[in-house]
Coordinates of N, CA and C and ligand atoms in Angstrom, one line a residue:
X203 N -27.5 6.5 20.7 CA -28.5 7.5 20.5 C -29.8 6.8 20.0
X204 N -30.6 7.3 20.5 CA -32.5 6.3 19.8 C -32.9 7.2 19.3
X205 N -33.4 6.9 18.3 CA -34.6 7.4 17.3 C -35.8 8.0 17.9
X206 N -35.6 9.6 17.4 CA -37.1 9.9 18.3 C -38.1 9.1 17.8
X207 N -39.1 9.1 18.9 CA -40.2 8.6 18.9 C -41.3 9.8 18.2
X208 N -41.2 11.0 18.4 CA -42.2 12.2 17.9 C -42.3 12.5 16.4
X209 N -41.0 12.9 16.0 CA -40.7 12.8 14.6 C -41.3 12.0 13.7
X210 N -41.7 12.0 12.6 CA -41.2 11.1 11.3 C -40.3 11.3 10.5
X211 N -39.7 10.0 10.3 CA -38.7 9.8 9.7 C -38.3 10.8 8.7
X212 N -36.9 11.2 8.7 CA -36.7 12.3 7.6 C -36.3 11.7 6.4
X213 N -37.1 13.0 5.6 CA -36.6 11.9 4.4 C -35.4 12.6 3.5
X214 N -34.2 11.3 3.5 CA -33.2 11.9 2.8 C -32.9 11.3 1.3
X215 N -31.8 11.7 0.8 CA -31.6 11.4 -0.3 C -30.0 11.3 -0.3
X216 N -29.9 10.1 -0.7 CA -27.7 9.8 -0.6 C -27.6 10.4 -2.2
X217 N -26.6 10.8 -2.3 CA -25.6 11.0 -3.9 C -24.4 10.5 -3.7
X218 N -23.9 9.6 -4.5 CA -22.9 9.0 -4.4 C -22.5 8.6 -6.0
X219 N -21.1 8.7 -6.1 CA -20.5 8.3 -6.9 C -19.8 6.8 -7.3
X220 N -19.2 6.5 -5.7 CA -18.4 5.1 -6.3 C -19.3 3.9 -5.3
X221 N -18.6 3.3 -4.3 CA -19.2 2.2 -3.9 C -20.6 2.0 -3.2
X222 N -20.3 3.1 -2.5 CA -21.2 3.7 -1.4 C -21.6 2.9 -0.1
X223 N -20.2 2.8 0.7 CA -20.2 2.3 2.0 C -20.3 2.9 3.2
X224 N -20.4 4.5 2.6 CA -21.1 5.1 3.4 C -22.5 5.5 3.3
X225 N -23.1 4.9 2.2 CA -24.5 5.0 1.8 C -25.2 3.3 2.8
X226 N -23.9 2.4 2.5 CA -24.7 1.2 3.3 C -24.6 1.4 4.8
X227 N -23.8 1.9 5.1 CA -23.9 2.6 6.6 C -24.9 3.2 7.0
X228 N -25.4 4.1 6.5 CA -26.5 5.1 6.8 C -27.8 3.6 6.7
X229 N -27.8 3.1 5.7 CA -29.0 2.2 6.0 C -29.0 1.0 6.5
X230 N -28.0 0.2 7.3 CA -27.7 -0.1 8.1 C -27.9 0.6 9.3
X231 N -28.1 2.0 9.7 CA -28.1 2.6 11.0 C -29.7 2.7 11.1
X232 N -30.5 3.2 9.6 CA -31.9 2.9 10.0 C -32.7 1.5 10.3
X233 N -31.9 0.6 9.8 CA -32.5 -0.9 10.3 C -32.3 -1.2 11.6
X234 N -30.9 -0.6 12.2 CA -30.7 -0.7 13.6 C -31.5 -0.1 14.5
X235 N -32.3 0.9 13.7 CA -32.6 1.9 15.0 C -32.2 2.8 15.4
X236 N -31.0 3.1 14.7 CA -30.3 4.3 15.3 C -30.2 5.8 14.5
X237 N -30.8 5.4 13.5 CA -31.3 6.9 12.6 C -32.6 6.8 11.9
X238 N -33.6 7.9 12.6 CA -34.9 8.0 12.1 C -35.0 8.6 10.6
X239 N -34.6 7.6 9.6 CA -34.6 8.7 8.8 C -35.0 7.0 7.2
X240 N -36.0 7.5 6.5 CA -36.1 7.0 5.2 C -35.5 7.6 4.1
X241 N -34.3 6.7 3.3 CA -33.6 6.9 1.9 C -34.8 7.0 0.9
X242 N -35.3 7.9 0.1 CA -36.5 7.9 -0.3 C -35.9 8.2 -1.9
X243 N -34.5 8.6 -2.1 CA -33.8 8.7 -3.5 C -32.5 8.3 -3.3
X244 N -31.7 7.6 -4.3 CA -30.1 7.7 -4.8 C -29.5 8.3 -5.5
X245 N -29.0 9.4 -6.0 CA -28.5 9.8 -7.1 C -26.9 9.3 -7.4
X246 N -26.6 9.2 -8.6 CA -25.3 9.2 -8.8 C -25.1 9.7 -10.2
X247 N -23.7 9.7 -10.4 CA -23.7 10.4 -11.9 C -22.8 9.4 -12.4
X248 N -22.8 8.4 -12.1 CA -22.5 6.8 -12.7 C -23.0 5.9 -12.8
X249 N -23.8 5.0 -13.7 CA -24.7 4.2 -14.2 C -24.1 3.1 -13.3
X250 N -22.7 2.9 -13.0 CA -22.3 1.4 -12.3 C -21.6 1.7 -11.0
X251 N -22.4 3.0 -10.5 CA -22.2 3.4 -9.0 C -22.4 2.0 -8.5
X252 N -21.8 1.0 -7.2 CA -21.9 -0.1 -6.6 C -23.0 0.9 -5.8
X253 N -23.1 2.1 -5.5 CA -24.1 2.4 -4.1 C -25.3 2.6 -4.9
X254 N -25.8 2.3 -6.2 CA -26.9 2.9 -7.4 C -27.8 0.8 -6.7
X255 N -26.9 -0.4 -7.3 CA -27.0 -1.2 -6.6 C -27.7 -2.0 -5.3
X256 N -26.8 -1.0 -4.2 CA -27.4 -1.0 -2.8 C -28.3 -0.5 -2.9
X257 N -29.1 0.5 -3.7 CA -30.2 1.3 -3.6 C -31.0 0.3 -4.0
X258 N -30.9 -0.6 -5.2 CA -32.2 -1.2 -5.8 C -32.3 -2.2 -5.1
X259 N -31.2 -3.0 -4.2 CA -31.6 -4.0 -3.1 C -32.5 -4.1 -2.3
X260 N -32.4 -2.3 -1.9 CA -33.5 -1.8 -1.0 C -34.9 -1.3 -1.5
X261 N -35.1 -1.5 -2.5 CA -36.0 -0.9 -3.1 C -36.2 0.4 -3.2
X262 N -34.9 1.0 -3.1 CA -34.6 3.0 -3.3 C -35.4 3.2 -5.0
X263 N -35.8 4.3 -4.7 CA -35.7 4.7 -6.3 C -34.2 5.2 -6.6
X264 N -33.7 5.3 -7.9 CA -32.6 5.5 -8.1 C -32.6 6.4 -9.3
X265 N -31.2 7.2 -9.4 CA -31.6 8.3 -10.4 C -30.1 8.8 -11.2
X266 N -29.7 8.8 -12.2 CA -28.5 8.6 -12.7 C -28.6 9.9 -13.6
X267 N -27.5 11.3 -13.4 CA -27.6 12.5 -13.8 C -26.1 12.7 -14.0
X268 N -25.8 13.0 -15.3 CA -24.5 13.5 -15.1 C -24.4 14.8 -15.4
X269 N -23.8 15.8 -14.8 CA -23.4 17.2 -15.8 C -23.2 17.8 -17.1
X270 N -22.2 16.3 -17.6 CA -22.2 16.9 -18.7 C -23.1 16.6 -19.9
X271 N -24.4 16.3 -19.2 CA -25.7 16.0 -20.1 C -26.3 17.1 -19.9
X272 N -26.2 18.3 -19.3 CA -26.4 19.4 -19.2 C -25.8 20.9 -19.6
X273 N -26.8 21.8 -20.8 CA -26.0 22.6 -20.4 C -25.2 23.5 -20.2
X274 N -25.6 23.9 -18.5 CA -25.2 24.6 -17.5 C -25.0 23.8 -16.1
X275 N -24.4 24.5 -15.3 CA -24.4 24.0 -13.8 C -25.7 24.4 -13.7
X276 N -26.7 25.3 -14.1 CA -27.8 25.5 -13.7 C -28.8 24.9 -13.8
X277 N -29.0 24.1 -15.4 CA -29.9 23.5 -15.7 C -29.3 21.9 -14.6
X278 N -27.9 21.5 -14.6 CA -27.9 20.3 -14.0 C -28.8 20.6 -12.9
X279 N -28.3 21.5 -12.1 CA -29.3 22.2 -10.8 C -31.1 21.5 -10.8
X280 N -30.9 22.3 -12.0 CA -32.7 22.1 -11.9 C -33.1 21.0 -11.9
X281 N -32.4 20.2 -12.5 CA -32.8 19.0 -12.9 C -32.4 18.1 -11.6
X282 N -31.4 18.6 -10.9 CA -31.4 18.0 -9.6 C -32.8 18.3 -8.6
X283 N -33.4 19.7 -8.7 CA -34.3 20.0 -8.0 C -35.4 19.3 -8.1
X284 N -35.9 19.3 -9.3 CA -37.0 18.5 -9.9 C -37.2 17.4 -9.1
X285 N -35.8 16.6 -9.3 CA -35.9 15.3 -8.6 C -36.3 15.1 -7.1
X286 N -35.5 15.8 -6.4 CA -35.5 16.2 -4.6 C -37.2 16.3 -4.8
X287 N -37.7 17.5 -5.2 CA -38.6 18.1 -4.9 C -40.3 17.0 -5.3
X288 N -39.9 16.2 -6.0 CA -40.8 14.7 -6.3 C -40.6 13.6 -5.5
X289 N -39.5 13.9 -5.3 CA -39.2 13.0 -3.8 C -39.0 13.4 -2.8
X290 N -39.6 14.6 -2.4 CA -40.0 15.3 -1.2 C -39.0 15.3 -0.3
X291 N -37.6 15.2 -0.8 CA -36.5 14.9 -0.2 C -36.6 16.6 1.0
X292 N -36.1 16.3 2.6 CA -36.2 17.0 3.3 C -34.1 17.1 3.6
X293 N -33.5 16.2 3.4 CA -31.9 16.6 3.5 C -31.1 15.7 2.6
X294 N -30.4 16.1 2.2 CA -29.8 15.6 1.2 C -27.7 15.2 1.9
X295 N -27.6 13.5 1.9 CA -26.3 13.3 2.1 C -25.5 13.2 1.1
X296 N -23.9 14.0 1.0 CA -23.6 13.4 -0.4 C -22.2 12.1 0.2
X297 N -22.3 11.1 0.0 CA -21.6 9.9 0.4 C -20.9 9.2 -0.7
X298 N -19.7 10.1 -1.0 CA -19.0 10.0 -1.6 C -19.0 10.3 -3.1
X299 N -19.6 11.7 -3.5 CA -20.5 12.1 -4.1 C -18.7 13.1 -5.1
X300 N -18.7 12.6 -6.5 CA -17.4 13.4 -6.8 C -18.0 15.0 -7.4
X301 N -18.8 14.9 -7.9 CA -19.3 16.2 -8.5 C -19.7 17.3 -7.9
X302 N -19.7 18.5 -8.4 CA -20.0 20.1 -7.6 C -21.7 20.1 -7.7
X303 N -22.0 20.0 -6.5 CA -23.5 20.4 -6.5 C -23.9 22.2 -6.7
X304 N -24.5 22.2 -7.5 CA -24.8 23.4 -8.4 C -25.3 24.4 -7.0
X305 N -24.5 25.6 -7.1 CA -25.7 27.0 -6.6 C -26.6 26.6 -6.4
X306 N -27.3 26.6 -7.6 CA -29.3 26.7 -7.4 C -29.6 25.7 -6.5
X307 N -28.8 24.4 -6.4 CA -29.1 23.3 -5.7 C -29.1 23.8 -3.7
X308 N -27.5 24.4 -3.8 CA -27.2 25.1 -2.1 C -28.1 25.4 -1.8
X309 N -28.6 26.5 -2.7 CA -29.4 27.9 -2.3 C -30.9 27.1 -1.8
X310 N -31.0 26.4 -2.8 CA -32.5 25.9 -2.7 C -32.6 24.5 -1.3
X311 N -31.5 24.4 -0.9 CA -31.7 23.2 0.2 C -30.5 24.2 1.8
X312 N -30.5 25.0 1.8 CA -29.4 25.9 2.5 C -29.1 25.3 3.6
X313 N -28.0 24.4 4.0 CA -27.6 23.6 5.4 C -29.0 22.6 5.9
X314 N -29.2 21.9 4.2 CA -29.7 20.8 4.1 C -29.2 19.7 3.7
X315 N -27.9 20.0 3.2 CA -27.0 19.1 2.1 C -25.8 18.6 2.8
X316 N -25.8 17.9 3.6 CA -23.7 17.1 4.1 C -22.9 16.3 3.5
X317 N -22.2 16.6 3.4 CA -21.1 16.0 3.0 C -20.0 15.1 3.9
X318 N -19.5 14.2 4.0 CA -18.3 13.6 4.6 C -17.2 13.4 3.6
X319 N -16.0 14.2 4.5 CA -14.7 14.1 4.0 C -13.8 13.2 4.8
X320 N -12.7 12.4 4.0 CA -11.9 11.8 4.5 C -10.6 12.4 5.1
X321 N -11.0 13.5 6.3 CA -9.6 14.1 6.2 C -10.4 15.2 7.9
X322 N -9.6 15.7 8.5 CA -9.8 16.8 9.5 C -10.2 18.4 8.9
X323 N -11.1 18.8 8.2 CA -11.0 19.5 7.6 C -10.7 21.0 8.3
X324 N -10.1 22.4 8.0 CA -9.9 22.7 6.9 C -8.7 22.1 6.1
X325 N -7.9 20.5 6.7 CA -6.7 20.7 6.3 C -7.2 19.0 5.2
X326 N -6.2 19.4 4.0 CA -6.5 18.1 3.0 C -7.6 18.2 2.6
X327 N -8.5 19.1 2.3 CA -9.6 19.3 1.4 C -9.6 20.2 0.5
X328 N -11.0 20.4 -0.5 CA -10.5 21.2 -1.3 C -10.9 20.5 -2.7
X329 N -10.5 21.2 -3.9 CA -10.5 21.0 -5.3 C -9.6 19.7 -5.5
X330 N -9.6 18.2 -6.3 CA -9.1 17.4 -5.9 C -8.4 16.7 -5.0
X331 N -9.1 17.1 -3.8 CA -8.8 16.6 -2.6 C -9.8 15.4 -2.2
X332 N -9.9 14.3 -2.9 CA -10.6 13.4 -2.8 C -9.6 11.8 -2.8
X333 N -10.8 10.8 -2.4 CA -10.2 9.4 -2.1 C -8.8 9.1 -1.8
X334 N -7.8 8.6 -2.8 CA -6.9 8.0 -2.2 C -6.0 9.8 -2.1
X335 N -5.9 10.5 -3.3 CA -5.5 11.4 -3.1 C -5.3 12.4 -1.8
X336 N -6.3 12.2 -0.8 CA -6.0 12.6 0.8 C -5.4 12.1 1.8
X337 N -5.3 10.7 1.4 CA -4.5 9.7 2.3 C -3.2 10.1 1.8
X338 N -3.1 10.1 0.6 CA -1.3 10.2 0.1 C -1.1 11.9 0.6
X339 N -1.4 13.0 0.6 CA -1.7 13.8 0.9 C -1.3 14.2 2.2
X340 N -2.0 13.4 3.0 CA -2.0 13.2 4.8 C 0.1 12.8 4.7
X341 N -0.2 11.5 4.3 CA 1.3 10.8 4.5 C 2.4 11.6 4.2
X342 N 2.1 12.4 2.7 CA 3.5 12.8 2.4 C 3.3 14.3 2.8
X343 N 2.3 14.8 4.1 CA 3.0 15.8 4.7 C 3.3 15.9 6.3
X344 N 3.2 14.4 6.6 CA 3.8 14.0 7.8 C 2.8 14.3 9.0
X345 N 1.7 14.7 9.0 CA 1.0 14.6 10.0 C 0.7 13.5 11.0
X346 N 0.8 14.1 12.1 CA 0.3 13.0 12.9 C -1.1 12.1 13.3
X347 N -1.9 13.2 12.8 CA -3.5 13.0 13.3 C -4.3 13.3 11.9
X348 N -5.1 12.5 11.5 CA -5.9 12.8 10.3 C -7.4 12.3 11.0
X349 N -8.3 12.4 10.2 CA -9.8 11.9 10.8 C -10.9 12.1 9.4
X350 N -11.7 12.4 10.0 CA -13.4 12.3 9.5 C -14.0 13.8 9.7
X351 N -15.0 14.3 8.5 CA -15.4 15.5 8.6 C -16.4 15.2 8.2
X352 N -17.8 15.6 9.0 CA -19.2 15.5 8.7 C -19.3 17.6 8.6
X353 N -19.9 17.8 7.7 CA -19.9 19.4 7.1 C -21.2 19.5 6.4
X354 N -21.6 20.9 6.7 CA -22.3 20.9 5.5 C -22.0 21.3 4.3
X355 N -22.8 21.8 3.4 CA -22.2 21.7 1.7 C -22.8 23.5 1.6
X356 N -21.9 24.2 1.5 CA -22.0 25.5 0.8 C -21.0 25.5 -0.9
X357 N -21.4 26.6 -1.2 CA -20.9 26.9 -2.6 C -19.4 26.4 -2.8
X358 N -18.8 26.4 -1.7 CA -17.6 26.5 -2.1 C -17.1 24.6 -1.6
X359 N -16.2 24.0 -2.5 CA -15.3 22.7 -1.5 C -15.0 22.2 -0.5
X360 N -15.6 21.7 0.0 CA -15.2 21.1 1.2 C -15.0 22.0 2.7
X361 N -16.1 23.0 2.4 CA -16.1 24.5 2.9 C -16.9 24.8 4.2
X362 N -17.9 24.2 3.7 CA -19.5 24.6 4.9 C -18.9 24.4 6.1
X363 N -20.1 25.1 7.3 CA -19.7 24.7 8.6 C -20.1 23.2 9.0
X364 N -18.7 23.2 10.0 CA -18.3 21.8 10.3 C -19.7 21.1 11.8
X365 N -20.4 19.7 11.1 CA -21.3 19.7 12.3 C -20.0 18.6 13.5
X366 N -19.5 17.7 13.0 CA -18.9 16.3 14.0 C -17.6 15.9 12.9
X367 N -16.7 15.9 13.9 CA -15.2 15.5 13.6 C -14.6 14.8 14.3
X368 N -13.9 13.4 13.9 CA -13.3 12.7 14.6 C -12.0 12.1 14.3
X369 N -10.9 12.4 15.4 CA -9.7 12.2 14.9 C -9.4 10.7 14.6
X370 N -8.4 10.6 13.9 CA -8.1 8.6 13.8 C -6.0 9.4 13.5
X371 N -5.2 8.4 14.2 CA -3.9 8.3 14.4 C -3.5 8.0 13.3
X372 N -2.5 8.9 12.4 CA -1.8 8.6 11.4 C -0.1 7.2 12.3
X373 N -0.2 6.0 11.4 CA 0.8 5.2 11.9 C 1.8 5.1 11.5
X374 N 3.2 4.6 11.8 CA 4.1 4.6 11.1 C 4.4 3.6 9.9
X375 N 3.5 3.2 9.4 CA 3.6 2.1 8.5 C 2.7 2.3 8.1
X376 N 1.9 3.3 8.3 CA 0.5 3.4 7.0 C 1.1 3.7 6.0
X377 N -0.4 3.1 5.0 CA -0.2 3.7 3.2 C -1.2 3.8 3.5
X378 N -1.5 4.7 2.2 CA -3.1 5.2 1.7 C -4.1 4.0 2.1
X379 N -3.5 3.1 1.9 CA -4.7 2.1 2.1 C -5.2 1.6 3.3
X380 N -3.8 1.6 3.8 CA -4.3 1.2 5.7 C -5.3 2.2 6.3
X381 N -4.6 3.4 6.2 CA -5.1 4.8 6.5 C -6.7 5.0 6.0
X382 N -6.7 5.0 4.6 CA -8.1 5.3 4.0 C -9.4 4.5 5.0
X383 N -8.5 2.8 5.1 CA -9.2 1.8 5.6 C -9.7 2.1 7.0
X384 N -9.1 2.7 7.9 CA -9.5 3.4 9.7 C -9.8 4.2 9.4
X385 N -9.7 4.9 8.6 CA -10.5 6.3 8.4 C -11.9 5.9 8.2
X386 N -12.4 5.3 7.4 CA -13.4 4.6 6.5 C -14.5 3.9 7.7
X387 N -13.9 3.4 8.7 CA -14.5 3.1 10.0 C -14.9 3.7 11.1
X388 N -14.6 5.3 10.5 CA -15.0 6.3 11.9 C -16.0 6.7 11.1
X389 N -16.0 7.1 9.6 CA -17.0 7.5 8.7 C -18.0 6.4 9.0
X390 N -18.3 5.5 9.0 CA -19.2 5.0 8.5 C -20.2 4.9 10.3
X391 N -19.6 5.0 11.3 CA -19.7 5.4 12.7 C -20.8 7.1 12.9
X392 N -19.3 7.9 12.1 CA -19.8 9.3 12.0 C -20.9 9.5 11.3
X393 N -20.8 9.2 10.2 CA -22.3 10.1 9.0 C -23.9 9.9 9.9
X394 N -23.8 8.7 10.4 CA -25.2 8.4 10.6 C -25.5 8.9 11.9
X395 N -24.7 9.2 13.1 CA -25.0 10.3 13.9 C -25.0 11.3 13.7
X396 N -24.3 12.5 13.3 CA -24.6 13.3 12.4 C -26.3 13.6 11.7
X397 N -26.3 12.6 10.8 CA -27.8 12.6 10.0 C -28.6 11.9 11.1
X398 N -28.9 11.6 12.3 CA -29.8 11.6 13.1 C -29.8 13.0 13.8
X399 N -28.3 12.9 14.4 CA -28.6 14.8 15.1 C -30.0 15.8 14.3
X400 N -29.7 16.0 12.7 CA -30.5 16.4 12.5 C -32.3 15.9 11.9
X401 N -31.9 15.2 12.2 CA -33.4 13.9 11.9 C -34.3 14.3 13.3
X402 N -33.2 14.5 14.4 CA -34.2 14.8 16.1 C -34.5 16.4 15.4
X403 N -33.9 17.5 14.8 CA -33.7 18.6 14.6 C -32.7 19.2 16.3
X404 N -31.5 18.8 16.1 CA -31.2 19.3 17.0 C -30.0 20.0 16.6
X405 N -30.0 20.5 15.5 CA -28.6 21.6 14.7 C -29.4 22.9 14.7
X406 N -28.3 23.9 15.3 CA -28.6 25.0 14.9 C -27.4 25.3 14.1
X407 N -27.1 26.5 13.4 CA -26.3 26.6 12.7 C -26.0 28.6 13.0
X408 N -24.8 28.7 13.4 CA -25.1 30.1 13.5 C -22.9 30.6 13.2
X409 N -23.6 30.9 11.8 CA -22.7 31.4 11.4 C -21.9 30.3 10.8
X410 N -20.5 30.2 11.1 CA -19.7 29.4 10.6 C -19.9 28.1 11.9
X411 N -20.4 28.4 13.2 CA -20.6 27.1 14.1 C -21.7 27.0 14.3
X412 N -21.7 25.2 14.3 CA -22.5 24.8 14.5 C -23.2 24.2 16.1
X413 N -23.9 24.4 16.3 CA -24.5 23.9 18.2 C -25.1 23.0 17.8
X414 N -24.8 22.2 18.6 CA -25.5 20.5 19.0 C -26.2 20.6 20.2
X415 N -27.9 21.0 19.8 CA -28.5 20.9 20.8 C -28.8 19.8 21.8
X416 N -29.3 19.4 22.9 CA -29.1 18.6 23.8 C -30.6 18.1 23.3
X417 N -30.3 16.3 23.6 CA -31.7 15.8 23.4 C -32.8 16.2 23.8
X418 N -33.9 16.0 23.3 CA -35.2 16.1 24.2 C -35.7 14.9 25.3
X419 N -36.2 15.2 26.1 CA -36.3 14.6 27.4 C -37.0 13.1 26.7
X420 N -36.8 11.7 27.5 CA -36.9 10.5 27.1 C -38.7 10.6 27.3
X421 N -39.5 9.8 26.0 CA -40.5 10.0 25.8 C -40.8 8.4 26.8
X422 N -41.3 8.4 27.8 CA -41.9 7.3 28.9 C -43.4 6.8 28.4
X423 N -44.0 7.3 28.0 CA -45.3 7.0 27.9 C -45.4 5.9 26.9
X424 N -44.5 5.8 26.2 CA -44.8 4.7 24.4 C -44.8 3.4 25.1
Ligands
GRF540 C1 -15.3 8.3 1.6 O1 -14.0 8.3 2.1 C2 -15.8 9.7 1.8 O2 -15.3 10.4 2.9 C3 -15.4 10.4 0.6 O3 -15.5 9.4 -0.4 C4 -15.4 8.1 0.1 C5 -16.6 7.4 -0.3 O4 -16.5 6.0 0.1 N1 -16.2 11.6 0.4 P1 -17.8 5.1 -0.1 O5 -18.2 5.1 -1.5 O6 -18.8 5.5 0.9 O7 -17.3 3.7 0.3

């Protein structure tokens, strides 16, 4: 996929909690060329997030908020807004992000906010349906097929409508870790297509599905 040429870059914002290898994916995909989009904030709610790090490599600004320095979910909210809205943040990725992003937060960015899950969603998500816990999850209920879920973020867990899903083969000798590990490889494939789809603006959203509009015709003249 290429980077429109008409657009400028969108500007996002990653939240992330632990390493954030899907936050170095995403900027990896804008050096490549393959996602028109500037990281313009990091948030985490861990001072020794590894992706807080990748951010200052890059010269991200970075921004460290936890909930229970707030409080309400509402004021965390605001104080999430605050931030976005000083950094002019236009969509917001959360890449491996453990915390509940507040109402006020949905409401005020509405199928601006994605999320990637390790898992085919609606199945193995949910309220502590996270990291290793979905792999072990996957295994000990014998499925054959698990994958990648690029979504957006409504009120509820692991809930919003689904934009790109891609399966990966559960094996007979996986553990969590083999498993997590191919999973981990379609994600980091998946998010950044995804977050170009909408960087061209080519998401509609209607209802619980979402349409992947067709690119715009190849710009010849540049
Ligand atoms: C990924 O598996 C993602 O799907 C989930 O949390 C994990 C984050 O991994 N939401 P990383 O920090 O991007 O390496």
């Amino acid at each position: 996929m290429r980077a429109s040429a008409k657009r400028p870059p969108i500007r996002l914002a990653v939240f992330a909690s632990g390493t954030g290898t899907n936050f170095q994916a995403i900027l990896n995909a804008i050096q490549a060329g393959r996602l028109s989009a500037q990281v313009v904030l990091c948030v985490s709610d861990r001072p020794t997030a590894g992706a807080l790090e990748r951010a200052r490599r890059h010269g991200i600004p970075t921004a460290v908020l936890s909930p229970k320095d707030y409080p309400s979910p509402e004021a965390f909210g605001e104080a999430l807004l605050d931030l976005l809205r000083t950094h002019h943040v236009e969509l917001v990725a959360l890449a491996g992000y453990l915390k509940k992003i507040p109402d006020n937060v949905v409401a005020a960015y509405r199928n601006r906010i994605l999320n990637i899950h390790p898992s085919l969603l609606p199945a193995f998500g949910g309220p502590g349906m996270y990291g290793r816990h979905v792999h072990e999850a996957v295994l000990h209920y014998g499925v054959r097929w698990t994958g990648a879920t690029v979504h957006l973020v409504d009120e509820v867990y692991d809930h919003g409508p689904i934009v790109l899903q891609e399966p990966v083969p559960v094996l007979p000798d996986d553990t969590p870790e083999t498993l997590a590990a191919r999973v981990l490889e379609v994600e980091h494939r998946l998010y950044p297509q995804a977050l170009q789809l909408f960087a061209e603006g080519r998401i509609k959203i209607d209802g619980r599905r979402v349409r992947i509009l067709p690119p715009p015709p190849e710009n010849h003249h540049a």
